[in-house]
């Protein structure tokens, strides 16, 4: 089975699935290949990357004795250790970094839901994460 990128005379682009290139050529000569949008039988083959059958990816081996939640927490703790805590100034500092008014670096801190939404609306990537367990008690 091959998948071909095709276009009709009206420049409508679509995919065609064929048993082989020869099967496509035969069907095209018989005017059996038609544009699904306009019905035209004037079809040309477009350049395309090959579609290769690949084995399904195997699951990544789990770290022995850790659950997915523990793995996520470990990643968050690692990121927190590499970032600067700017506390309540998070939204302000994120903007300063984004607009080039402060050096680029990883930061963490506290922002309200409204501040986080405003940052996202400005195109500033933020990831809300829960406070450290020790901070909650």
Backbone as a printed PyTorch tensor [residue, N CA C, xyz], in Angstrom:
tensor([[[  0.8500,  -1.1770,   0.0000],
         [  0.0000,   0.0000,   0.0000],
         [  0.8910,   1.2340,   0.0000]],

        [[  0.5890,   2.1790,  -0.8890],
         [  1.3100,   3.4480,  -0.9140],
         [  0.3050,   4.5840,  -0.7990]],

        [[  0.7600,   5.6790,  -0.2440],
         [ -0.0700,   6.8730,  -0.1070],
         [  0.5720,   7.9510,  -0.9680]],

        [[ -0.2080,   8.5040,  -1.8970],
         [  0.3030,   9.5240,  -2.8000],
         [ -0.3890,  10.8510,  -2.5490]],

        [[  0.3660,  11.9260,  -2.6570],
         [ -0.2090,  13.2690,  -2.6190],
         [ -0.6020,  13.6240,  -4.0430]],

        [[ -1.8490,  14.0210,  -4.2260],
         [ -2.3930,  14.2860,  -5.5540],
         [ -3.0290,  15.6640,  -5.5970]],

        [[ -3.2160,  16.1820,  -6.8260],
         [ -3.9230,  17.4500,  -7.0290],
         [ -4.6540,  17.3600,  -8.3580]],

        [[ -5.8220,  17.9890,  -8.4140],
         [ -6.5860,  18.0260,  -9.6600],
         [ -6.2280,  19.2960, -10.4300]],

        [[ -6.8120,  19.4390, -11.6180],
         [ -6.5600,  20.6230, -12.4440],
         [ -7.0090,  21.8940, -11.7290]],

        [[ -7.9760,  21.7750, -10.8090],
         [ -8.4500,  22.9190, -10.0250],
         [ -7.5940,  23.1860,  -8.8000]],

        [[ -6.4440,  22.4850,  -8.6920],
         [ -5.4850,  22.6400,  -7.5940],
         [ -6.0260,  22.1910,  -6.2360]],

        [[ -7.0590,  21.3520,  -6.2160],
         [ -7.5030,  20.7500,  -4.9570],
         [ -6.5090,  19.6480,  -4.6150]],

        [[ -5.9830,  19.6720,  -3.4120],
         [ -4.9960,  18.6730,  -2.9800],
         [ -5.6810,  17.6140,  -2.1310]],

        [[ -5.2490,  16.3650,  -2.3230],
         [ -5.8070,  15.2600,  -1.5500],
         [ -4.8410,  14.0850,  -1.5890]],

        [[ -5.0980,  13.0880,  -0.7420],
         [ -4.2940,  11.8710,  -0.7040],
         [ -5.0060,  10.7680,  -1.4590]],

        [[ -4.2300,   9.8780,  -2.0390],
         [ -4.7750,   8.6730,  -2.6490],
         [ -4.0150,   7.4680,  -2.1390]],

        [[ -4.7370,   6.4040,  -1.8180],
         [ -4.1220,   5.1720,  -1.3320],
         [ -4.2300,   4.1350,  -2.4400]],

        [[ -3.0950,   3.5510,  -2.8210],
         [ -3.0630,   2.6040,  -3.9280],
         [ -2.2130,   1.4040,  -3.5480]],

        [[ -2.4770,   0.2760,  -4.2250],
         [ -1.7030,  -0.9420,  -3.9750],
         [ -0.2490,  -0.7540,  -4.3940]],

        [[ -0.0240,   0.0430,  -5.4430],
         [  1.3300,   0.2830,  -5.9440],
         [  1.3050,   1.5020,  -6.8570]],

        [[  2.4840,   1.9440,  -7.2810],
         [  2.5480,   3.0460,  -8.2500],
         [  1.8980,   2.6340,  -9.5610]],

        [[  2.1030,   1.3730,  -9.9500],
         [  1.5010,   0.8680, -11.1900],
         [ -0.0200,   0.8890, -11.0930]],

        [[ -0.5620,   0.5620,  -9.9270],
         [ -2.0170,   0.5830,  -9.7480],
         [ -2.5410,   2.0050,  -9.9040]],

        [[ -1.8060,   2.9920,  -9.3710],
         [ -2.2090,   4.3830,  -9.5530],
         [ -2.2160,   4.7410, -11.0320]],

        [[ -1.1310,   4.4020, -11.7540],
         [ -1.0300,   4.7250, -13.1790],
         [ -2.1850,   4.1060, -13.9660]],

        [[ -2.4950,   2.8550, -13.6800],
         [ -3.5920,   2.1670, -14.3750],
         [ -4.9170,   2.8670, -14.1110]],

        [[ -5.1930,   3.1590, -12.8450],
         [ -6.4590,   3.8120, -12.4990],
         [ -6.5310,   5.2200, -13.0800]],

        [[ -5.3990,   5.9090, -13.1320],
         [ -5.3870,   7.2550, -13.6990],
         [ -5.6860,   7.1960, -15.2010]],

        [[ -5.1040,   6.2280, -15.9170],
         [ -5.3550,   6.0850, -17.3540],
         [ -6.8160,   5.7390, -17.6280]],

        [[ -7.4410,   5.0200, -16.7160],
         [ -8.8530,   4.6500, -16.8650],
         [ -9.7830,   5.7550, -16.3660]],

        [[ -9.2100,   6.8810, -15.9490],
         [ -9.9460,   8.0100, -15.3770],
         [-10.7760,   7.5930, -14.1540]],

        [[-10.2390,   6.6140, -13.4190],
         [-10.9150,   6.1340, -12.2150],
         [-10.5220,   6.9500, -10.9810]],

        [[ -9.4460,   7.7140, -11.0830],
         [ -9.0220,   8.5620,  -9.9670],
         [ -9.6640,   9.9220, -10.1740]],

        [[-10.4640,  10.3400,  -9.2040],
         [-11.1910,  11.6060,  -9.3230],
         [-10.9750,  12.4480,  -8.0700]],

        [[-11.0430,  13.7470,  -8.2730],
         [-10.9210,  14.6830,  -7.1580],
         [-12.1540,  14.5400,  -6.2620]],

        [[-11.9690,  14.3550,  -4.9630],
         [-13.1170,  14.2260,  -4.0640],
         [-13.8700,  15.5420,  -3.8620]],

        [[-13.2810,  16.6490,  -4.2900],
         [-13.9190,  17.9540,  -4.0940],
         [-14.7310,  18.3630,  -5.3120]],

        [[-14.1090,  18.2760,  -6.5090],
         [-14.8110,  18.7520,  -7.7080],
         [-15.1290,  17.6440,  -8.7130]],

        [[-14.6040,  16.4470,  -8.5030],
         [-14.9020,  15.3350,  -9.3980],
         [-14.0430,  15.2730, -10.6460]],

        [[-13.0850,  16.1610, -10.8020],
         [-12.2220,  16.1760, -11.9840],
         [-11.4070,  14.8920, -12.0600]],

        [[-11.1950,  14.3980, -13.2810],
         [-10.3510,  13.2230, -13.4750],
         [ -8.9590,  13.6120, -13.9650]],

        [[ -8.6980,  14.9110, -14.1040],
         [ -7.3630,  15.3940, -14.4840],
         [ -6.5320,  15.5140, -13.2050]],

        [[ -5.8380,  14.4430, -12.8870],
         [ -5.1170,  14.3340, -11.6210],
         [ -3.6250,  14.2480, -11.8870]],

        [[ -2.8480,  14.9680, -11.0750],
         [ -1.3920,  14.8540, -11.1620],
         [ -0.8480,  14.4550,  -9.7960]],

        [[  0.2520,  13.7500,  -9.8460],
         [  0.9190,  13.2950,  -8.6320],
         [  1.8560,  14.4000,  -8.1520]],

        [[  1.8070,  14.7030,  -6.8620],
         [  2.6730,  15.7180,  -6.2640],
         [  3.8550,  15.0450,  -5.5710]],

        [[  4.9580,  15.7530,  -5.4410],
         [  6.0860,  15.1850,  -4.6920],
         [  5.6670,  14.9400,  -3.2440]],

        [[  6.1520,  13.8530,  -2.6850],
         [  5.8140,  13.5650,  -1.2910],
         [  6.9350,  12.7780,  -0.6430]],

        [[  6.9940,  12.8890,   0.6590],
         [  7.9640,  12.1120,   1.4270],
         [  7.4650,  10.6820,   1.5090]],

        [[  8.3640,   9.7320,   1.5460],
         [  7.9150,   8.3420,   1.6280],
         [  7.2780,   8.0600,   2.9790]],

        [[  6.2680,   7.2390,   2.9700],
         [  5.6310,   6.7650,   4.1980],
         [  6.1930,   5.3800,   4.4690]],

        [[  6.9820,   5.2510,   5.4980],
         [  7.6200,   3.9860,   5.8000],
         [  6.9190,   3.3220,   6.9650]],

        [[  6.7100,   2.0270,   6.8240],
         [  6.1320,   1.2760,   7.9350],
         [  7.2040,   1.1550,   9.0080]],

        [[  6.8540,   1.5030,  10.2090],
         [  7.7920,   1.4300,  11.3220],
         [  7.1560,   0.6130,  12.4310]],

        [[  7.9690,  -0.0960,  13.1630],
         [  7.3930,  -0.8150,  14.2980],
         [  6.9010,   0.1830,  15.3430]],

        [[  5.9010,  -0.2160,  16.0650],
         [  5.3620,   0.6530,  17.1160],
         [  6.4590,   0.9250,  18.1370]],

        [[  6.5500,   2.1730,  18.6110],
         [  7.5900,   2.4720,  19.5950],
         [  7.3500,   1.6910,  20.8780]],

        [[  8.4300,   1.2660,  21.4610],
         [  8.2990,   0.5530,  22.7210],
         [  8.2030,   1.5750,  23.8400]],

        [[  7.5420,   1.2010,  24.8850],
         [  7.3880,   2.1010,  26.0240],
         [  8.7520,   2.3220,  26.6680]],

        [[  8.9520,   3.5360,  27.1580],
         [ 10.2010,   3.8220,  27.8520],
         [ 10.2220,   3.0320,  29.1520]],

        [[ 11.3570,   2.4770,  29.4830],
         [ 11.4070,   1.7090,  30.7240],
         [ 11.1780,   2.6240,  31.9230]],

        [[ 10.3600,   2.1750,  32.8200],
         [ 10.0610,   2.9660,  34.0090],
         [ 11.2280,   2.8820,  34.9810]],

        [[ 11.4230,   3.9510,  35.7030],
         [ 12.4310,   3.9360,  36.7460],
         [ 11.9020,   3.0240,  37.8380]],

        [[ 12.7230,   2.0550,  38.2090],
         [ 12.2620,   1.0640,  39.1720],
         [ 11.8330,   1.7320,  40.4740]],

        [[ 10.6500,   1.3550,  40.9370],
         [ 10.1500,   1.8370,  42.2070],
         [  9.5440,   3.2250,  42.1720]],

        [[  9.3260,   3.7800,  40.9820],
         [  8.7140,   5.1020,  40.9400],
         [  7.4630,   5.0780,  40.0770]],

        [[  6.4880,   5.8260,  40.5030],
         [  5.2340,   5.9380,  39.7600],
         [  5.3350,   7.1310,  38.8190]],

        [[  4.4340,   7.2310,  37.8480],
         [  4.4520,   8.4160,  36.9810],
         [  4.3640,   9.7200,  37.7820]],

        [[  3.5600,   9.7390,  38.8180],
         [  3.4360,  10.9500,  39.6400],
         [  4.7740,  11.2910,  40.3010]],

        [[  5.4870,  10.2690,  40.7650],
         [  6.7910,  10.5100,  41.3890],
         [  7.8000,  11.0210,  40.3610]],

        [[  7.7210,  10.5060,  39.1400],
         [  8.6240,  10.9580,  38.0800],
         [  8.3510,  12.4210,  37.7320]],

        [[  7.0740,  12.7940,  37.6710],
         [  6.7100,  14.1870,  37.3830],
         [  7.2020,  15.0960,  38.5000]],

        [[  6.9870,  14.6810,  39.7350],
         [  7.4370,  15.4970,  40.8670],
         [  8.9590,  15.6600,  40.8540]],

        [[  9.6810,  14.5960,  40.5040],
         [ 11.1410,  14.6850,  40.4380],
         [ 11.5690,  15.6810,  39.3620]],

        [[ 10.8850,  15.6650,  38.2170],
         [ 11.2080,  16.6100,  37.1410],
         [ 10.9170,  18.0430,  37.5790]],

        [[  9.7860,  18.2560,  38.2670],
         [  9.4390,  19.5940,  38.7480],
         [ 10.4480,  20.0820,  39.7850]],

        [[ 10.8620,  19.1980,  40.6840],
         [ 11.8390,  19.5770,  41.7020],
         [ 13.1810,  19.9290,  41.0670]],

        [[ 13.5610,  19.1740,  40.0430],
         [ 14.8080,  19.4560,  39.3370],
         [ 14.7500,  20.8240,  38.6620]],

        [[ 13.6270,  21.1200,  38.0180],
         [ 13.4590,  22.4160,  37.3560],
         [ 13.4530,  23.5460,  38.3920]],

        [[ 12.7810,  23.3310,  39.5100],
         [ 12.7290,  24.3570,  40.5580],
         [ 14.1270,  24.6440,  41.1000]],

        [[ 14.9440,  23.6130,  41.2180],
         [ 16.3010,  23.7990,  41.7350],
         [ 17.1550,  24.6330,  40.7810]],

        [[ 16.8310,  24.6040,  39.4830],
         [ 17.6080,  25.3500,  38.4840],
         [ 17.0250,  26.7270,  38.1890]],

        [[ 15.9400,  27.0980,  38.8610],
         [ 15.2890,  28.3700,  38.5410],
         [ 15.3950,  29.3450,  39.7100]],

        [[ 15.1910,  30.6150,  39.3970],
         [ 15.2420,  31.6710,  40.4070],
         [ 13.8340,  31.9260,  40.9310]],

        [[ 13.6820,  31.9670,  42.2430],
         [ 12.3800,  32.2440,  42.8480],
         [ 12.1950,  33.7540,  42.9270]],

        [[ 11.2400,  34.2780,  42.1450],
         [ 10.9740,  35.7180,  42.1490],
         [  9.7150,  36.0420,  42.9490]],

        [[  9.1350,  35.0340,  43.5760],
         [  7.9910,  35.2300,  44.4630],
         [  6.8020,  35.8960,  43.8040]],

        [[  6.2760,  36.9130,  44.4780],
         [  5.0800,  37.6220,  44.0200],
         [  5.3350,  38.4520,  42.7610]],

        [[  6.5900,  38.6620,  42.4060],
         [  6.9300,  39.4500,  41.2200],
         [  6.9470,  38.6080,  39.9440]],

        [[  6.3880,  37.3900,  39.9980],
         [  6.4960,  36.4710,  38.8630],
         [  5.9800,  37.0740,  37.5590]],

        [[  4.7580,  37.5970,  37.5550],
         [  4.1740,  38.1300,  36.3140],
         [  5.0180,  39.2800,  35.7700]],

        [[  5.4180,  40.1800,  36.6510],
         [  6.2270,  41.3330,  36.2360],
         [  7.5670,  40.8760,  35.6540]],

        [[  8.2220,  39.9490,  36.3390],
         [  9.5410,  39.4860,  35.8890],
         [  9.4320,  38.6760,  34.5940]],

        [[  8.3740,  37.8800,  34.4550],
         [  8.1690,  37.1170,  33.2170],
         [  8.0140,  38.0610,  32.0300]],

        [[  7.2910,  39.1550,  32.2260],
         [  7.1400,  40.1570,  31.1540],
         [  8.4860,  40.8100,  30.8240]],

        [[  9.2360,  41.1760,  31.8520],
         [ 10.5330,  41.8220,  31.6250],
         [ 11.4520,  40.9110,  30.8130]],

        [[ 11.4630,  39.6290,  31.1380],
         [ 12.2960,  38.6750,  30.3960],
         [ 11.7840,  38.5420,  28.9680]],

        [[ 10.4740,  38.3900,  28.8200],
         [  9.8700,  38.2040,  27.4940],
         [ 10.1540,  39.3780,  26.5670]],

        [[ 10.0710,  40.5860,  27.0920],
         [ 10.2530,  41.7780,  26.2630],
         [ 11.7110,  42.2530,  26.2040]],

        [[ 12.6330,  41.4750,  26.7780],
         [ 14.0510,  41.7950,  26.6720],
         [ 14.5520,  42.8300,  27.6500]],

        [[ 13.7690,  43.1530,  28.6810],
         [ 14.1800,  44.1490,  29.6660],
         [ 14.9560,  43.5310,  30.8300]],

        [[ 15.0580,  42.2050,  30.8560],
         [ 15.8150,  41.5020,  31.8950],
         [ 16.4910,  40.3050,  31.2340]],

        [[ 17.5670,  39.8180,  31.8720],
         [ 18.2870,  38.6840,  31.2920],
         [ 17.3840,  37.4490,  31.2440]],

        [[ 17.5610,  36.6630,  30.1850],
         [ 16.7550,  35.4520,  30.0270],
         [ 17.2470,  34.3910,  30.9990]],

        [[ 16.3180,  33.8350,  31.7650],
         [ 16.6320,  32.7970,  32.7410],
         [ 15.3400,  32.1100,  33.1470]],

        [[ 15.4680,  30.9530,  33.7830],
         [ 14.2970,  30.2510,  34.2910],
         [ 13.9010,  30.8760,  35.6190]],

        [[ 12.6060,  31.1580,  35.7460],
         [ 12.1100,  31.7340,  36.9950],
         [ 10.9150,  30.9300,  37.4780]],

        [[ 10.6390,  31.0800,  38.7610],
         [  9.4250,  30.5220,  39.3590],
         [  8.9240,  31.5340,  40.3660]],

        [[  7.6490,  31.4380,  40.6790],
         [  7.0750,  32.3770,  41.6260],
         [  5.5860,  32.1700,  41.7340]],

        [[  4.9100,  33.2200,  42.1600],
         [  3.4810,  33.1480,  42.4230],
         [  2.7560,  34.1350,  41.5210]],

        [[  1.6590,  33.6600,  40.9150],
         [  0.8160,  34.5290,  40.0850],
         [ -0.6320,  34.1160,  40.2870]],

        [[ -1.5200,  35.0770,  40.1760],
         [ -2.9490,  34.7600,  40.2630],
         [ -3.3880,  34.1210,  38.9510]],

        [[ -4.5630,  33.5430,  38.9540],
         [ -5.1110,  32.9480,  37.7320],
         [ -5.2380,  34.0190,  36.6520]],

        [[ -5.6990,  35.2050,  37.0350],
         [ -5.8550,  36.2990,  36.0690],
         [ -4.5030,  36.7050,  35.4850]],

        [[ -3.4740,  36.7860,  36.3410],
         [ -2.1400,  37.1410,  35.8430],
         [ -1.6160,  36.0800,  34.8790]],

        [[ -1.8190,  34.8140,  35.2190],
         [ -1.3640,  33.7270,  34.3440],
         [ -2.0700,  33.7920,  32.9940]],

        [[ -3.3780,  34.0530,  33.0140],
         [ -4.1260,  34.1750,  31.7490],
         [ -3.6150,  35.3530,  30.9220]],

        [[ -3.3420,  36.4700,  31.5790],
         [ -2.8230,  37.6420,  30.8650],
         [ -1.4620,  37.3420,  30.2340]],

        [[ -0.6030,  36.6360,  30.9700],
         [  0.7080,  36.2770,  30.4260],
         [  0.5490,  35.3980,  29.1870]],

        [[ -0.3230,  34.4060,  29.2740],
         [ -0.5580,  33.5240,  28.1270],
         [ -1.1150,  34.3040,  26.9430]],

        [[ -2.0160,  35.2510,  27.2030],
         [ -2.5990,  36.0670,  26.1300],
         [ -1.5300,  36.9200,  25.4400]],

        [[ -0.4790,  37.2720,  26.1770],
         [  0.6230,  38.0600,  25.6130],
         [  1.6530,  37.1830,  24.9030]],

        [[  1.4240,  35.8650,  24.9110],
         [  2.3660,  34.9560,  24.2610],
         [  3.5240,  34.5420,  25.1470]],

        [[  3.3710,  34.7250,  26.4430],
         [  4.4160,  34.3620,  27.3990],
         [  4.0610,  33.0010,  27.9810]],

        [[  4.9140,  32.0250,  27.7630],
         [  4.6460,  30.6620,  28.2290],
         [  4.8310,  30.5670,  29.7370]],

        [[  3.8210,  30.0490,  30.3950],
         [  3.8860,  29.7970,  31.8340],
         [  3.2920,  28.4240,  32.1060]],

        [[  3.7390,  27.8100,  33.1710],
         [  3.2280,  26.5040,  33.5680],
         [  2.8650,  26.5510,  35.0410]],

        [[  1.5690,  26.5720,  35.3510],
         [  1.1740,  26.5540,  36.7600],
         [  1.5130,  25.1980,  37.3870]],

        [[  2.1850,  25.2310,  38.5060],
         [  2.5000,  24.0090,  39.2480],
         [  2.1540,  24.2420,  40.7090]],

        [[  1.8290,  23.1700,  41.4150],
         [  1.4850,  23.3340,  42.8280],
         [  2.7120,  23.7470,  43.6430]],

        [[  2.4340,  24.3930,  44.7570],
         [  3.5110,  24.7810,  45.6670],
         [  4.1440,  23.5260,  46.2490]],

        [[  5.3820,  23.6620,  46.7180],
         [  6.0420,  22.5240,  47.3540],
         [  5.2160,  22.0900,  48.5550]],

        [[  5.2570,  20.8080,  48.8450],
         [  4.4860,  20.2510,  49.9510],
         [  4.7960,  20.9850,  51.2560]],

        [[  6.0490,  21.3090,  51.4860],
         [  6.4370,  22.0010,  52.7180],
         [  5.7910,  23.3760,  52.8040]],

        [[  5.5570,  24.0190,  51.6490],
         [  4.9480,  25.3450,  51.6420],
         [  3.4580,  25.2980,  51.9480]],

        [[  2.8490,  24.1320,  51.8380],
         [  1.4080,  24.0110,  52.0480],
         [  1.0470,  23.8090,  53.5120]],

        [[  2.0240,  23.5630,  54.3780],
         [  1.7310,  23.2920,  55.7910],
         [  2.2090,  24.4000,  56.6780]]])
